[in-house]
Coordinates of C-alpha atoms in Angstrom, one line a residue:
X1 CA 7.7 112.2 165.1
X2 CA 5.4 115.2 165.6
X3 CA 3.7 114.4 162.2
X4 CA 3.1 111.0 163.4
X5 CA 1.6 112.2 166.6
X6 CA -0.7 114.8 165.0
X7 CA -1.9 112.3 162.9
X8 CA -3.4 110.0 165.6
X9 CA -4.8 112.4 167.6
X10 CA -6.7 113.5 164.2
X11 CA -7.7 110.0 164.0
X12 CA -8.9 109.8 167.1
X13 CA -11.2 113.2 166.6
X14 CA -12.0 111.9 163.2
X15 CA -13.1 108.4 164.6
X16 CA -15.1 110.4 167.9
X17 CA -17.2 111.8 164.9
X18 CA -17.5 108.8 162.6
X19 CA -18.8 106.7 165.7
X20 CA -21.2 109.3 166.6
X21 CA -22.4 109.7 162.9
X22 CA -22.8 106.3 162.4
X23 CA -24.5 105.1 165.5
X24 CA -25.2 108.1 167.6
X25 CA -28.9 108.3 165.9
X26 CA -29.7 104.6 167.5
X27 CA -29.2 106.7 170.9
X28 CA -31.9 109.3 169.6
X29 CA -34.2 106.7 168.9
X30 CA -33.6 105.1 172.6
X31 CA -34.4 108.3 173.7
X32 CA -38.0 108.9 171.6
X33 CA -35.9 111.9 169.9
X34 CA -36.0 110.7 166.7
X35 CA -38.7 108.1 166.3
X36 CA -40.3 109.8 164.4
X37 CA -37.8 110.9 161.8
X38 CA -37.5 109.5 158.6
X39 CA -34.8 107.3 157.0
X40 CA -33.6 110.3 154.9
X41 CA -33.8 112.4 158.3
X42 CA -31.6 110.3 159.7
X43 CA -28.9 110.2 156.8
X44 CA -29.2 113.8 156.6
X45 CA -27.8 114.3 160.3
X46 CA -25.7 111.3 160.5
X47 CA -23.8 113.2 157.0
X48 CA -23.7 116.4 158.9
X49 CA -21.3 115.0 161.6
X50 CA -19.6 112.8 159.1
X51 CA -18.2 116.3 157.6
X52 CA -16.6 116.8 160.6
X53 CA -15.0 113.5 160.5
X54 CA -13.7 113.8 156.7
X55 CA -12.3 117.3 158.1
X56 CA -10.1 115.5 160.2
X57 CA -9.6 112.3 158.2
X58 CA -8.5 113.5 155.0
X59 CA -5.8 115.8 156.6
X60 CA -4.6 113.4 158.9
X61 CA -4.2 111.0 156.4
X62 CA -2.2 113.3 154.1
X63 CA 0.0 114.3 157.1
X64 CA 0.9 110.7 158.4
X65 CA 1.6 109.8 154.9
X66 CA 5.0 108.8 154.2
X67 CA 4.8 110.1 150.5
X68 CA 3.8 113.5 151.7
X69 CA 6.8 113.3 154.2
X70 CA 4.9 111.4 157.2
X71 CA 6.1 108.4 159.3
X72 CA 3.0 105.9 157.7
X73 CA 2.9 104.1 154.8
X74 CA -0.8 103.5 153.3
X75 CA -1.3 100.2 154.8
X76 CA 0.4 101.6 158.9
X77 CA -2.3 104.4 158.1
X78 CA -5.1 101.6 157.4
X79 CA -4.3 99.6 160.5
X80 CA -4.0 102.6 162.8
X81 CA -7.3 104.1 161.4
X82 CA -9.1 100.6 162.4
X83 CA -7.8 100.2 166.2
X84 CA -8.5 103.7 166.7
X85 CA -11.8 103.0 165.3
X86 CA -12.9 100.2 167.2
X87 CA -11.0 101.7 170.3
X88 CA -13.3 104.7 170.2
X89 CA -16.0 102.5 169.2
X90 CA -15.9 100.6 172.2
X91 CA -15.6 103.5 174.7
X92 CA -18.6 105.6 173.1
X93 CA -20.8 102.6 172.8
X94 CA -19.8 101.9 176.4
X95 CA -21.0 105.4 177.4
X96 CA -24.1 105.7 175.0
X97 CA -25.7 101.6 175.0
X98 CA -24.6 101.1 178.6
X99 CA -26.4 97.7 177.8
X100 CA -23.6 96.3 175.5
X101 CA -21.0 94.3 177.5
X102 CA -17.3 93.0 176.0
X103 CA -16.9 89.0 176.3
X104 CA -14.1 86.9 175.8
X105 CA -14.0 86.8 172.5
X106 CA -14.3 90.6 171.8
X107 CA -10.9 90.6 173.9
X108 CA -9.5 87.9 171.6
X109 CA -10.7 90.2 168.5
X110 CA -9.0 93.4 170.4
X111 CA -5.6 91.1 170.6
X112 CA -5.8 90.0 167.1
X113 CA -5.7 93.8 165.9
X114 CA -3.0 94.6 168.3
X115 CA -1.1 91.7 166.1
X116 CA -1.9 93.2 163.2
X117 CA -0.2 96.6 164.6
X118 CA 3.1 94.2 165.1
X119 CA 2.6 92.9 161.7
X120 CA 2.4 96.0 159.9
X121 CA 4.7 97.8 161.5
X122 CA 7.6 94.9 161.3
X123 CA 10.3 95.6 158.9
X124 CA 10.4 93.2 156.1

């Protein structure tokens, strides 16, 4: 149980770092911080919070997993990485882009991976 509960909450860092390397330099731009950088300027500081991420990624993974003595099997692992992602995703984009707004259909999305949690976790 504990193993299972460390390993979300490493997700959840992990995913707080991936969202922020991946889309936190489109907030620098907004803010004429890095207009003026260039392409490989912005890969270089988008991979130095991604090592953060794989810092928590990589162990959480190897904790949760059931063949190292976790509760998750590869594919519960998967599925918990993505709603966690999109989860964080939404919160930090809601922070940062104050401008993007959830519709219907992003709530239809959000209860299609919440069925996908059921599925994977259902006993066969």
């Amino acid at each position: 149980m504990l193993q299972g509960i460390y390993t979300i909450l490493l997700l959840l860092g992990s995913n707080v770092f991936m969202t922020l390397a991946w889309y936190g330099h489109l907030k620098l731009q907004q803010m004429n911080i890095s207009t003026s950088w260039p392409l490989i300027g912005v890969i270089v500081f988008s991979w130095g919070i991604a090592f953060f991420e794989y810092t928590l990624m990589v162990p959480a993974n190897k904790i949760g997993f059931i063949g190292n003595g976790g509760p998750y099997t590869l594919i519960q692992l998967k599925v918990i990485q993505e709603v966690i992602s999109l989860v964080v995703f939404t919160l930090i984009a809601g922070v940062l882009f104050q401008g993007q707004q959830l519709h219907w259909n992003h709530a239809v999305a959000f209860l299609c991976l919440i069925c996908a949690v059921y599925f994977a976790f259902m006993e066969t």
